[in-house]
Amino acid sequence: MIKPALHRFDSQLTKLSMSTSPPNSVILDIPPEYPIGSGQDPIKLGFPPLSLRTSLIDLYFQHCWNMNAVVVPRLFNNKLAQHDQVSPPLGHSDWIDFQVLLFMILARAARTTANREFCTSQNSFLEQGGCFAQVAHTLLAKCEHTPSINLIQALLEMCSYEQNGPKRFRNFMFAGMAVGSMYKLGLHKPPVDSNLSPLEIKERQVLFWMCNMRDVESSLNLHTPYKVDLSQCSVPMIEVTEVGREKRAYEWLQSISKLIMIARQFWEIPKNDGQLRKIKLNDVVELERQMTAWLQELPPDLQYRGGAKRSIDCMRLHVNFFFIKLITYQMLAEKFRTDPVLIEDDILFLYEQCILAAHGICQLYVEGDREWLFWHNFHYIAILQCVDMHMRDVRMAIRRGTDIEDAFCWLTKSTHLLCEALNERPLMDHDEATLIFNEVLKFWGVAATLIDEPTADFRDTKEFLDICFPEKSDRKFVVISVEPTQQTGDKNEGSKGKMDPAGATESNYLHMTRRFMKLLETEATHIIKMET
């Protein structure tokens, strides 16, 4: 039985899973001659009518492409026009790889609609667009061993689609297939074909860096060696020469690729943990220097300046920055365990960087949440990491007897964000998310009872390390993802500069916490009665 404290979340999650769409989704007109969603096999229906296809492709470039620029728009449109001119049947050997790509683009675009006809299950928004993805997977089985530019693009789109699906870990399989095809085509080397146009050269560069990004994500999640050996690759970083929407998309891709290159230096994932090299404080200082330089070198439109007008893709990029920084310092702390001489100041520096990164993520989500209309698992996972760090910070504050209220304020803020994710966002696994939130509430209640009675400070460095960074951390929630959500509009709001937990906003959260804790105490009484 779900405890009374979680009844409201369970009912809202049930309502969410049965909802027709995320907020602000569009509803497209489905021509009667295309009865998709009627139970017929989608592959037998063939291509969607031109009007529906055009609407979906427009939605793709409006909502999905800007931070996941897998295709070069002009080249894709040229290929689409050639496909229409030839008009090959579905599954034609000369066009099958492009058709896989086309249907995956339709599947991703369908995610931004409220049309239940596109969903393979009437019970979950997570499978929205599944009808188109089903066609793409059927076609993929016939061409997966014949690498091509179109095939790599289709596989990368499958990664993005599965990232937000019930079978999320399938995206790592598609990432591996994309990397393998990339090597077979030689995209890790300068092109040997002198007849390639500048756009075609850029297309190849984009695919290499996106494959590298997906490889890093897969290796970190699966704890396997990298497939992309950068020492054997000679592809220059993407240059941005475009204007308008394309300029912003490629600036975003360039920036996130450079950030992952920095972090990857310290994300050693060998075949066994015994190969981990020792990390010294100088390495940490160098990491901080490179990350600071990355921030300073960002294009003007992606700079996060206090008092300046900030775009949503700018805020989204900085969420990725703080998240990557957070898990990088967590991994460095794990490596410190191999050092026979632990220095408490070094551990404290790593710990403080993790806490500041968690503060940054929370603040950005609070500022930008209303503009991010389409969420996916990355948001939930990022917030979950913040909750984890803020729980540790409360534990540390209570132990040392200082800054307890500030730590509790930030825990309250991240817990409210987690609550919002539970109530309003489609998640991969609602039951698992509810159980996690239940544990967070338990910790919250315990912290509230101890907040006025801190224990004495402690000096043992080993204990300090174990409290800051528990040795048995749950890594299945550590996910690097730079997937796009819908990015619309700009938000003109002053930045708070430093992530200072003191202030009116935090006071309001503390007030809400106290009210919520009273509710938990009341419900705890009911729980005790039920259990007895």
mmCIF file of C-alpha atoms in Angstrom, residues 214-361:
data_model
loop_
_atom_site.group_PDB
_atom_site.id
_atom_site.type_symbol
_atom_site.label_atom_id
_atom_site.label_comp_id
_atom_site.label_asym_id
_atom_site.label_seq_id
_atom_site.Cartn_x
_atom_site.Cartn_y
_atom_site.Cartn_z
ATOM 1 C CA ARG A 214 27.168 9.741 -27.449
ATOM 2 C CA ASP A 215 30.164 7.481 -26.864
ATOM 3 C CA VAL A 216 31.116 9.411 -23.731
ATOM 4 C CA GLU A 217 27.533 9.209 -22.480
ATOM 5 C CA SER A 218 27.355 5.459 -23.090
ATOM 6 C CA SER A 219 30.742 4.744 -21.511
ATOM 7 C CA LEU A 220 29.898 6.700 -18.391
ATOM 8 C CA ASN A 221 26.556 4.961 -17.934
ATOM 9 C CA LEU A 222 27.695 1.447 -18.797
ATOM 10 C CA HIS A 223 31.166 1.865 -17.258
ATOM 11 C CA THR A 224 32.848 0.526 -20.372
ATOM 12 C CA PRO A 225 35.902 1.805 -22.284
ATOM 13 C CA TYR A 226 35.446 4.547 -24.844
ATOM 14 C CA LYS A 227 34.981 3.339 -28.403
ATOM 15 C CA VAL A 228 36.232 6.621 -29.882
ATOM 16 C CA ASP A 229 40.009 6.866 -29.505
ATOM 17 C CA LEU A 230 40.652 10.583 -29.884
ATOM 18 C CA SER A 231 44.394 10.019 -30.257
ATOM 19 C CA GLN A 232 43.652 8.288 -33.567
ATOM 20 C CA CYS A 233 41.191 10.939 -34.780
ATOM 21 C CA SER A 234 41.955 14.141 -36.672
ATOM 22 C CA VAL A 235 38.659 15.953 -37.087
ATOM 23 C CA PRO A 236 38.724 19.708 -36.394
ATOM 24 C CA MET A 237 36.225 21.239 -34.027
ATOM 25 C CA ILE A 238 33.051 22.520 -35.656
ATOM 26 C CA GLU A 239 33.309 26.064 -36.987
ATOM 27 C CA VAL A 240 30.287 28.344 -36.904
ATOM 28 C CA THR A 241 29.807 30.416 -40.056
ATOM 29 C CA GLU A 242 26.013 30.351 -40.249
ATOM 30 C CA VAL A 243 23.558 33.017 -39.136
ATOM 31 C CA GLY A 244 20.238 32.950 -37.331
ATOM 32 C CA ARG A 245 18.850 29.682 -36.015
ATOM 33 C CA GLU A 246 21.595 27.561 -37.550
ATOM 34 C CA LYS A 247 24.256 29.717 -35.921
ATOM 35 C CA ARG A 248 22.766 29.178 -32.462
ATOM 36 C CA ALA A 249 22.383 25.444 -33.032
ATOM 37 C CA TYR A 250 25.998 24.964 -34.087
ATOM 38 C CA GLU A 251 27.298 27.260 -31.335
ATOM 39 C CA TRP A 252 25.462 25.079 -28.828
ATOM 40 C CA LEU A 253 26.890 21.878 -30.315
ATOM 41 C CA GLN A 254 30.388 23.359 -30.457
ATOM 42 C CA SER A 255 30.195 24.515 -26.836
ATOM 43 C CA ILE A 256 28.904 21.247 -25.402
ATOM 44 C CA SER A 257 31.461 19.260 -27.428
ATOM 45 C CA LYS A 258 34.303 21.339 -25.976
ATOM 46 C CA LEU A 259 32.928 20.922 -22.456
ATOM 47 C CA ILE A 260 32.756 17.143 -22.790
ATOM 48 C CA MET A 261 36.320 17.129 -24.138
ATOM 49 C CA ILE A 262 37.446 18.882 -20.942
ATOM 50 C CA ALA A 263 35.599 16.546 -18.615
ATOM 51 C CA ARG A 264 36.586 13.427 -20.538
ATOM 52 C CA GLN A 265 40.219 13.987 -19.562
ATOM 53 C CA PHE A 266 39.211 13.076 -16.019
ATOM 54 C CA TRP A 267 36.543 10.475 -16.836
ATOM 55 C CA GLU A 268 38.908 7.573 -17.179
ATOM 56 C CA ILE A 269 36.845 4.437 -17.677
ATOM 57 C CA PRO A 270 39.351 1.567 -17.909
ATOM 58 C CA LYS A 271 38.613 -2.122 -18.205
ATOM 59 C CA ASN A 272 39.120 -2.521 -14.481
ATOM 60 C CA ASP A 273 39.293 -0.101 -11.588
ATOM 61 C CA GLY A 274 42.888 -1.036 -10.856
ATOM 62 C CA GLN A 275 43.972 0.991 -13.864
ATOM 63 C CA LEU A 276 42.668 4.265 -12.459
ATOM 64 C CA ARG A 277 45.461 6.791 -12.294
ATOM 65 C CA LYS A 278 45.815 8.775 -9.107
ATOM 66 C CA ILE A 279 44.480 12.295 -9.090
ATOM 67 C CA LYS A 280 46.451 15.061 -7.437
ATOM 68 C CA LEU A 281 45.256 18.479 -6.403
ATOM 69 C CA ASN A 282 47.101 19.994 -9.372
ATOM 70 C CA ASP A 283 44.806 17.998 -11.663
ATOM 71 C CA VAL A 284 41.782 19.449 -9.922
ATOM 72 C CA VAL A 285 43.172 22.957 -10.260
ATOM 73 C CA GLU A 286 43.759 22.363 -13.980
ATOM 74 C CA LEU A 287 40.193 21.110 -14.390
ATOM 75 C CA GLU A 288 38.853 24.231 -12.721
ATOM 76 C CA ARG A 289 41.057 26.418 -14.924
ATOM 77 C CA GLN A 290 39.809 24.763 -18.112
ATOM 78 C CA MET A 291 36.167 24.983 -17.075
ATOM 79 C CA THR A 292 36.562 28.658 -16.197
ATOM 80 C CA ALA A 293 38.167 29.295 -19.590
ATOM 81 C CA TRP A 294 35.277 27.441 -21.263
ATOM 82 C CA LEU A 295 32.788 29.781 -19.609
ATOM 83 C CA GLN A 296 34.742 32.863 -20.654
ATOM 84 C CA GLU A 297 35.045 31.709 -24.276
ATOM 85 C CA LEU A 298 31.355 31.014 -24.815
ATOM 86 C CA PRO A 299 29.704 32.883 -27.707
ATOM 87 C CA PRO A 300 27.911 36.069 -26.564
ATOM 88 C CA ASP A 301 24.442 34.540 -27.027
ATOM 89 C CA LEU A 302 25.346 31.692 -24.676
ATOM 90 C CA GLN A 303 26.978 33.797 -21.971
ATOM 91 C CA TYR A 304 25.116 33.818 -18.662
ATOM 92 C CA ARG A 305 25.445 37.404 -17.447
ATOM 93 C CA GLY A 306 23.824 39.009 -14.444
ATOM 94 C CA GLY A 307 21.075 41.417 -15.461
ATOM 95 C CA ALA A 308 21.342 40.455 -19.123
ATOM 96 C CA LYS A 309 18.648 39.047 -21.342
ATOM 97 C CA ARG A 310 19.124 35.284 -21.355
ATOM 98 C CA SER A 311 17.822 32.807 -23.893
ATOM 99 C CA ILE A 312 16.478 29.464 -22.764
ATOM 100 C CA ASP A 313 19.110 27.538 -24.719
ATOM 101 C CA CYS A 314 21.728 29.573 -22.817
ATOM 102 C CA MET A 315 20.225 28.491 -19.496
ATOM 103 C CA ARG A 316 19.924 24.905 -20.717
ATOM 104 C CA LEU A 317 23.605 24.856 -21.690
ATOM 105 C CA HIS A 318 24.585 26.045 -18.216
ATOM 106 C CA VAL A 319 22.471 23.332 -16.610
ATOM 107 C CA ASN A 320 24.591 20.866 -18.597
ATOM 108 C CA PHE A 321 27.745 22.679 -17.463
ATOM 109 C CA PHE A 322 26.880 22.462 -13.769
ATOM 110 C CA PHE A 323 25.691 18.863 -14.115
ATOM 111 C CA ILE A 324 28.875 17.733 -15.868
ATOM 112 C CA LYS A 325 30.943 19.610 -13.299
ATOM 113 C CA LEU A 326 29.013 17.977 -10.468
ATOM 114 C CA ILE A 327 29.541 14.388 -11.571
ATOM 115 C CA THR A 328 33.139 15.095 -12.612
ATOM 116 C CA TYR A 329 34.036 16.193 -9.098
ATOM 117 C CA GLN A 330 32.139 13.213 -7.698
ATOM 118 C CA MET A 331 34.282 10.904 -9.825
ATOM 119 C CA LEU A 332 37.445 12.704 -8.738
ATOM 120 C CA ALA A 333 36.440 12.147 -5.127
ATOM 121 C CA GLU A 334 36.157 8.421 -5.835
ATOM 122 C CA LYS A 335 39.728 8.449 -7.149
ATOM 123 C CA PHE A 336 40.929 10.207 -4.013
ATOM 124 C CA ARG A 337 40.059 7.033 -2.127
ATOM 125 C CA THR A 338 43.114 5.354 -3.667
ATOM 126 C CA ASP A 339 45.383 8.004 -2.137
ATOM 127 C CA PRO A 340 46.964 6.673 1.074
ATOM 128 C CA VAL A 341 47.358 10.228 2.389
ATOM 129 C CA LEU A 342 44.006 11.981 2.464
ATOM 130 C CA ILE A 343 43.997 15.736 2.964
ATOM 131 C CA GLU A 344 40.773 17.064 4.390
ATOM 132 C CA ASP A 345 41.101 20.439 2.647
ATOM 133 C CA ASP A 346 41.289 18.713 -0.737
ATOM 134 C CA ILE A 347 38.178 16.687 -0.006
ATOM 135 C CA LEU A 348 36.420 19.816 1.180
ATOM 136 C CA PHE A 349 37.298 21.636 -2.049
ATOM 137 C CA LEU A 350 35.803 18.836 -4.175
ATOM 138 C CA TYR A 351 32.756 18.713 -1.961
ATOM 139 C CA GLU A 352 32.177 22.465 -2.123
ATOM 140 C CA GLN A 353 32.416 22.399 -5.924
ATOM 141 C CA CYS A 354 29.734 19.692 -6.035
ATOM 142 C CA ILE A 355 27.468 21.683 -3.734
ATOM 143 C CA LEU A 356 27.909 24.890 -5.748
ATOM 144 C CA ALA A 357 27.141 22.990 -8.951
ATOM 145 C CA ALA A 358 23.953 21.608 -7.383
ATOM 146 C CA HIS A 359 22.988 25.142 -6.318
ATOM 147 C CA GLY A 360 23.559 26.341 -9.878
ATOM 148 C CA ILE A 361 21.351 23.640 -11.401
#
